[in-house]
Tab-separated table of C-alpha atoms in Angstrom:
chain	number	residue	atom	x	y	z
A	352	MET	CA	-54.735	58.634	-67.545
A	353	SER	CA	-52.480	61.608	-68.321
A	354	VAL	CA	-48.828	61.298	-67.459
A	355	ALA	CA	-47.397	63.215	-64.516
A	356	THR	CA	-45.571	66.305	-65.712
A	357	ALA	CA	-44.463	67.953	-62.469
A	358	LYS	CA	-40.748	68.235	-61.785
A	359	ILE	CA	-39.646	66.565	-58.560
A	360	LEU	CA	-38.172	68.614	-55.723
A	361	ASP	CA	-35.735	66.004	-54.435
A	362	GLY	CA	-35.287	66.558	-50.695
A	363	LYS	CA	-33.289	63.362	-50.305
A	364	ALA	CA	-30.603	64.541	-52.754
A	365	LEU	CA	-30.410	68.034	-51.219
A	366	ALA	CA	-30.227	66.614	-47.679
A	367	GLN	CA	-27.314	64.437	-48.795
A	368	LYS	CA	-25.586	67.505	-50.279
A	369	ILE	CA	-26.011	69.437	-46.984
A	370	GLN	CA	-24.678	66.477	-45.005
A	371	ASN	CA	-21.673	66.180	-47.324
A	372	ASN	CA	-20.910	69.889	-46.813
A	373	LEU	CA	-21.066	69.463	-43.029
A	374	LYS	CA	-18.859	66.386	-43.209
A	375	ALA	CA	-16.263	68.433	-45.120
A	376	GLN	CA	-16.393	71.432	-42.725
A	377	ILE	CA	-16.328	69.603	-39.384
A	378	PRO	CA	-12.680	68.328	-39.420
A	379	THR	CA	-11.237	71.855	-39.816
A	380	LEU	CA	-13.232	73.235	-36.891
A	381	GLN	CA	-12.556	70.105	-34.867
A	382	GLU	CA	-8.850	70.990	-34.851
A	383	GLN	CA	-9.610	74.473	-33.471
A	384	ILE	CA	-12.315	73.465	-30.967
A	385	GLY	CA	-10.722	70.204	-29.882
A	386	ARG	CA	-13.832	68.054	-30.298
A	387	SER	CA	-16.559	67.168	-32.796
A	388	PRO	CA	-20.042	68.745	-32.639
A	389	GLY	CA	-22.515	66.972	-30.332
A	390	LEU	CA	-26.271	66.455	-30.603
A	391	ALA	CA	-28.461	65.035	-27.826
A	392	VAL	CA	-31.824	63.624	-28.894
A	393	LEU	CA	-34.131	62.786	-25.982
A	394	MET	CA	-36.866	60.249	-26.569
A	395	VAL	CA	-39.471	59.110	-24.056
A	396	GLY	CA	-41.488	55.917	-24.458
A	397	ASP	CA	-41.661	53.479	-27.350
A	398	ASN	CA	-43.668	55.200	-30.098
A	399	PRO	CA	-42.471	53.226	-33.196
A	400	ALA	CA	-42.615	56.254	-35.548
A	401	SER	CA	-40.586	58.357	-33.084
A	402	ALA	CA	-38.092	55.511	-32.637
A	403	ALA	CA	-37.575	55.370	-36.422
A	404	TYR	CA	-37.062	59.169	-36.616
A	405	VAL	CA	-34.584	59.068	-33.734
A	406	ARG	CA	-32.613	56.244	-35.375
A	407	ASN	CA	-32.431	58.287	-38.599
A	408	LYS	CA	-31.205	61.343	-36.701
A	409	GLU	CA	-28.567	59.413	-34.775
A	410	LYS	CA	-27.364	57.650	-37.932
A	411	ALA	CA	-27.150	60.978	-39.810
A	412	CYS	CA	-25.168	62.420	-36.878
A	413	ILE	CA	-22.546	59.721	-37.062
A	414	ASN	CA	-22.387	59.945	-40.892
A	415	VAL	CA	-21.335	63.608	-40.799
A	416	GLY	CA	-18.886	63.161	-37.919
A	417	MET	CA	-21.018	64.454	-35.047
A	418	ALA	CA	-21.132	62.865	-31.609
A	419	SER	CA	-24.587	61.550	-30.688
A	420	PHE	CA	-25.652	61.821	-27.044
A	421	GLY	CA	-29.036	60.148	-27.574
A	422	ARG	CA	-30.969	59.280	-24.421
A	423	HIS	CA	-34.004	56.982	-24.446
A	424	PHE	CA	-36.276	57.063	-21.396
A	425	PRO	CA	-39.093	54.755	-20.270
A	426	THR	CA	-42.688	55.986	-20.728
A	427	GLU	CA	-43.172	56.614	-16.999
A	428	THR	CA	-40.263	59.103	-16.776
A	429	THR	CA	-41.366	62.239	-14.895
A	430	GLN	CA	-41.281	65.874	-15.940
A	431	THR	CA	-38.751	66.642	-13.162
A	432	GLU	CA	-36.389	63.874	-14.289
A	433	LEU	CA	-36.412	65.132	-17.875
A	434	GLU	CA	-35.940	68.746	-16.829
A	435	SER	CA	-32.908	67.790	-14.775
A	436	VAL	CA	-31.431	65.892	-17.790
A	437	ILE	CA	-31.977	68.987	-19.996
A	438	HIS	CA	-30.254	71.205	-17.400
A	439	GLU	CA	-27.273	68.821	-17.351
A	440	LEU	CA	-27.055	68.903	-21.157
A	441	ASN	CA	-27.288	72.726	-21.137
A	442	GLN	CA	-24.133	72.713	-18.979
A	443	ASP	CA	-22.354	69.947	-20.940
A	444	SER	CA	-19.688	71.591	-23.112
A	445	ARG	CA	-19.644	68.584	-25.508
A	446	VAL	CA	-23.290	69.159	-26.474
A	447	ASP	CA	-24.172	71.823	-29.091
A	448	GLY	CA	-27.733	70.775	-29.892
A	449	ILE	CA	-30.577	69.393	-27.771
A	450	LEU	CA	-33.793	68.002	-29.202
A	451	VAL	CA	-36.808	66.549	-27.420
A	452	GLN	CA	-38.508	64.078	-29.781
A	453	LEU	CA	-42.239	64.834	-30.046
A	454	PRO	CA	-44.907	63.637	-29.390
A	455	LEU	CA	-44.323	62.911	-25.700
A	456	PRO	CA	-46.445	60.668	-23.464
A	457	LYS	CA	-49.587	62.493	-22.285
A	458	HIS	CA	-48.450	63.088	-18.688
A	459	LEU	CA	-45.531	65.270	-19.854
A	460	ASP	CA	-45.704	68.974	-20.714
A	461	ALA	CA	-43.760	69.407	-23.961
A	462	VAL	CA	-43.945	73.217	-23.974
A	463	SER	CA	-42.484	73.470	-20.496
A	464	LEU	CA	-39.633	71.095	-21.456
A	465	LEU	CA	-38.813	73.093	-24.603
A	466	HIS	CA	-38.580	76.219	-22.426
A	467	GLN	CA	-35.843	74.519	-20.368
A	468	ILE	CA	-33.499	74.130	-23.346
A	469	ASP	CA	-30.747	76.730	-23.675
A	470	PRO	CA	-31.837	78.805	-26.749
A	471	ASP	CA	-28.274	78.511	-28.139
A	472	LYS	CA	-28.588	74.700	-28.050
A	473	ASP	CA	-32.164	74.598	-29.348
A	474	ALA	CA	-31.497	72.346	-32.365
A	475	ASP	CA	-35.195	72.244	-33.297
A	476	GLY	CA	-35.544	76.053	-33.321
A	477	LEU	CA	-38.695	75.936	-31.170
A	478	HIS	CA	-37.636	77.890	-28.077
A	479	PRO	CA	-39.656	81.133	-27.635
A	480	THR	CA	-36.411	83.119	-27.915
A	481	ASN	CA	-35.651	81.653	-31.354
A	482	LEU	CA	-39.249	81.962	-32.531
A	483	GLY	CA	-39.164	85.591	-31.332
A	484	LYS	CA	-36.024	86.213	-33.377
A	485	LEU	CA	-37.799	84.768	-36.410
A	486	VAL	CA	-40.751	87.140	-35.878
A	487	ARG	CA	-38.311	90.052	-35.674
A	488	GLY	CA	-36.266	88.859	-38.682
A	489	GLU	CA	-33.137	88.453	-36.548
A	490	MET	CA	-30.486	85.742	-36.771
A	491	GLY	CA	-31.268	82.660	-34.697
A	492	LEU	CA	-31.765	78.918	-34.909
A	493	ARG	CA	-34.675	78.199	-37.214
A	494	SER	CA	-37.369	75.550	-36.906
A	495	CYS	CA	-36.095	72.543	-38.911
A	496	THR	CA	-39.013	71.514	-41.145
A	497	PRO	CA	-39.917	75.043	-42.341
A	498	ALA	CA	-36.214	75.857	-42.807
A	499	GLY	CA	-35.938	72.661	-44.883
A	500	VAL	CA	-38.838	73.800	-47.091
A	501	MET	CA	-37.126	77.161	-47.671
A	502	GLU	CA	-33.797	75.459	-48.534
A	503	LEU	CA	-35.571	73.229	-51.037
A	504	LEU	CA	-37.122	76.238	-52.786
A	505	LYS	CA	-33.730	77.959	-52.847
A	506	GLU	CA	-31.950	74.895	-54.244
A	507	TYR	CA	-34.312	74.804	-57.235
A	508	ASN	CA	-34.091	78.593	-57.750
A	509	ILE	CA	-37.780	79.071	-56.993
A	510	SER	CA	-38.291	82.658	-55.881
A	511	VAL	CA	-41.261	83.197	-53.563
A	512	GLN	CA	-41.111	86.984	-53.848
A	513	GLY	CA	-44.526	88.464	-54.606
A	514	LYS	CA	-46.058	85.005	-55.051
A	515	HIS	CA	-49.178	83.898	-53.218
A	516	SER	CA	-48.157	81.137	-50.815
A	517	VAL	CA	-50.893	79.184	-49.072
A	518	VAL	CA	-49.812	77.252	-45.981
A	519	ILE	CA	-52.373	74.761	-44.655
A	520	GLY	CA	-51.860	74.170	-40.940
A	521	ARG	CA	-50.961	76.571	-38.131
A	522	SER	CA	-48.852	74.439	-35.793
A	523	ILE	CA	-45.908	75.930	-33.942
A	524	LEU	CA	-43.768	73.157	-35.497
A	525	VAL	CA	-44.478	73.991	-39.144
A	526	GLY	CA	-47.350	76.276	-40.155
A	527	LYS	CA	-46.624	79.411	-38.142
A	528	PRO	CA	-42.810	79.524	-38.525
A	529	LEU	CA	-43.111	78.649	-42.234
A	530	ALA	CA	-45.539	81.534	-42.819
A	531	LEU	CA	-43.020	83.879	-41.160
A	532	MET	CA	-40.107	82.552	-43.244
A	533	LEU	CA	-42.116	83.022	-46.452
A	534	LEU	CA	-43.014	86.588	-45.394
A	535	GLU	CA	-39.335	87.248	-44.742
A	536	GLU	CA	-38.698	86.347	-48.408
A	537	ASN	CA	-41.474	88.731	-49.521
A	538	ALA	CA	-44.156	86.176	-50.367
A	539	THR	CA	-47.821	87.061	-49.894
A	540	VAL	CA	-48.941	84.501	-47.339
A	541	THR	CA	-52.315	82.985	-46.482
A	542	VAL	CA	-52.541	80.531	-43.587
A	543	ALA	CA	-55.494	78.138	-43.874
A	544	HIS	CA	-56.521	75.616	-41.225
A	545	SER	CA	-59.290	73.301	-39.993
A	546	ARG	CA	-61.731	76.207	-39.519
A	547	THR	CA	-61.143	77.712	-42.970
A	548	ILE	CA	-64.366	78.038	-44.957
A	549	ASP	CA	-64.080	76.728	-48.550
A	550	LEU	CA	-60.484	75.528	-48.451
A	551	ALA	CA	-60.509	74.624	-52.160
A	552	SER	CA	-61.177	78.216	-53.261
A	553	MET	CA	-58.174	79.243	-51.166
A	554	THR	CA	-55.810	76.545	-52.464
A	555	ARG	CA	-56.717	77.249	-56.092
A	556	GLN	CA	-55.266	80.753	-55.683
A	557	ALA	CA	-51.880	79.457	-54.517
A	558	ASP	CA	-48.752	79.878	-56.620
A	559	ILE	CA	-47.036	77.909	-53.851
A	560	LEU	CA	-49.164	75.428	-51.919
A	561	ILE	CA	-47.806	73.883	-48.710
A	562	PRO	CA	-50.097	71.499	-46.818
A	563	ALA	CA	-48.845	70.515	-43.351
A	564	VAL	CA	-51.850	68.869	-41.739
A	565	GLY	CA	-51.379	65.109	-41.524
A	566	LYS	CA	-54.444	64.112	-43.543
A	567	PRO	CA	-53.932	61.700	-46.490
A	568	ASN	CA	-55.178	62.893	-49.911
A	569	LEU	CA	-56.443	66.196	-48.496
A	570	ILE	CA	-55.272	68.018	-51.625
A	571	THR	CA	-56.714	66.718	-54.888
A	572	LYS	CA	-56.079	67.783	-58.480
A	573	ASP	CA	-59.122	70.098	-58.647
A	574	MET	CA	-57.787	72.073	-55.652
A	575	VAL	CA	-54.503	73.009	-57.343
A	576	LYS	CA	-53.854	75.891	-59.697
A	577	PRO	CA	-52.176	74.632	-62.905
A	578	GLY	CA	-48.431	75.341	-62.757
A	579	ALA	CA	-48.382	75.692	-58.954
A	580	ILE	CA	-45.489	74.573	-56.761
A	581	VAL	CA	-46.725	71.952	-54.288
A	582	ILE	CA	-44.651	71.155	-51.226
A	583	ASP	CA	-46.142	68.335	-49.202
A	584	VAL	CA	-45.139	68.474	-45.524
A	585	GLY	CA	-47.684	65.866	-44.405
A	586	ILE	CA	-46.523	62.395	-43.364
A	587	ASN	CA	-49.205	59.747	-42.859
A	588	ARG	CA	-48.970	55.979	-42.525
A	589	VAL	CA	-51.707	54.300	-44.555
A	590	VAL	CA	-52.607	50.641	-44.148
A	591	ASP	CA	-54.821	49.031	-46.788
A	592	GLU	CA	-55.218	45.826	-48.826
A	593	VAL	CA	-52.401	46.814	-51.184
A	594	THR	CA	-49.941	47.551	-48.356
A	595	PRO	CA	-51.089	45.687	-45.231
A	596	LYS	CA	-47.803	46.597	-43.522
A	597	GLY	CA	-48.468	50.259	-44.241
A	598	ARG	CA	-46.869	52.884	-46.459
A	599	LEU	CA	-46.052	56.561	-46.072
A	600	VAL	CA	-48.100	59.131	-47.958
A	601	GLY	CA	-48.393	62.888	-47.719
A	602	ASP	CA	-51.352	65.266	-47.578
A	603	VAL	CA	-51.395	65.486	-51.393
A	604	ALA	CA	-52.971	62.960	-53.791
A	605	TYR	CA	-49.575	62.757	-55.492
A	606	ASP	CA	-50.329	60.991	-58.795
A	607	GLU	CA	-53.202	63.267	-59.771
A	608	VAL	CA	-51.720	66.544	-58.479
A	609	ALA	CA	-48.447	65.816	-60.313
A	610	GLN	CA	-50.467	66.151	-63.545
A	611	VAL	CA	-51.182	69.846	-62.941
A	612	ALA	CA	-48.361	71.153	-60.700
A	613	GLU	CA	-45.078	72.490	-62.071
A	614	TYR	CA	-43.051	71.209	-59.104
A	615	ILE	CA	-43.956	68.698	-56.419
A	616	THR	CA	-42.251	66.995	-53.473
A	617	PRO	CA	-42.602	63.235	-53.078
A	618	VAL	CA	-43.459	61.544	-49.762
A	619	PRO	CA	-41.214	59.964	-48.630
A	620	GLY	CA	-38.074	61.645	-50.004
A	621	GLY	CA	-39.204	65.274	-50.022
A	622	VAL	CA	-39.401	67.386	-46.884
A	623	GLY	CA	-38.633	64.555	-44.392
A	624	PRO	CA	-34.899	64.195	-45.155
A	625	MET	CA	-34.591	68.001	-45.146
A	626	THR	CA	-35.841	68.169	-41.540
A	627	VAL	CA	-32.973	65.925	-40.415
A	628	ALA	CA	-30.450	67.884	-42.519
A	629	MET	CA	-31.524	71.196	-40.940
A	630	LEU	CA	-31.296	69.661	-37.462
A	631	LEU	CA	-27.638	68.815	-38.172
A	632	GLN	CA	-27.124	72.261	-39.698
A	633	ASN	CA	-28.525	73.960	-36.555
A	634	THR	CA	-26.261	71.851	-34.326
A	635	PHE	CA	-23.305	72.793	-36.519
A	636	LEU	CA	-24.179	76.524	-36.321
A	637	SER	CA	-24.191	76.316	-32.502
A	638	TYR	CA	-20.872	74.435	-32.619
A	639	LYS	CA	-19.336	77.015	-34.966
A	640	LYS	CA	-20.025	79.747	-32.405
A	641	LYS	CA	-17.365	78.127	-30.180
A	642	VAL	CA	-14.645	79.359	-32.529
A	643	THR	CA	-13.436	82.591	-30.973
């Protein structure tokens, strides 16, 4: 078997660097504003994956010197109750960022809840106002995972200008905002999805390939152009005989694709940590606005 040659895009290391920068900047602003930045993460129910993400976010908050106003609600919490909590947090001067942890239990309307968040406190960058600013190329809070992908490319001096970027997935969380961010940096962008005919012929044209689907081993070696940059946004828990307790894998068959790609992100340790770092960054940007 040939040895993997791709260089690793280390999201974990970059996320740590971003967190260290925030940790260094917060004390100075704290003197002027009179408090530390605050992030409120709202979680409903007991989805174990969501609980793990929320713990990571709250831990990261405390590490950089942010106040965490995390609220965990029972599964049966109503839409009205959550909306009233969001309205309170919108008014709370200690809170700079609000995030509703997705997915929510089926009886709740996530879109409607996101609409209730003050766009200036929209730490996840998913409010229509912030997505509209992205479409128009205006300053605004950016969706965390796509922004994390762009930061990773920047950190490794990978220019996307003029390059063919293929994004697989068209979700409002990743695919659509990422395509817009790549366009903003002058990439030529193709968005593929579950209805795309002959996906492999599309992916083989990609200078930059970014799957964000949630399907293990979707991208195999024969689907990747030699020398491509592969950024794996997928996170899937796989349980098999080797790992009965389960392990995390991406959408890319990592070992084989690493033999042909020039750069690749690992899962875990690639895009995941960057999502949390950008969440903190967004909260900090909202906080910074308080300095008059």
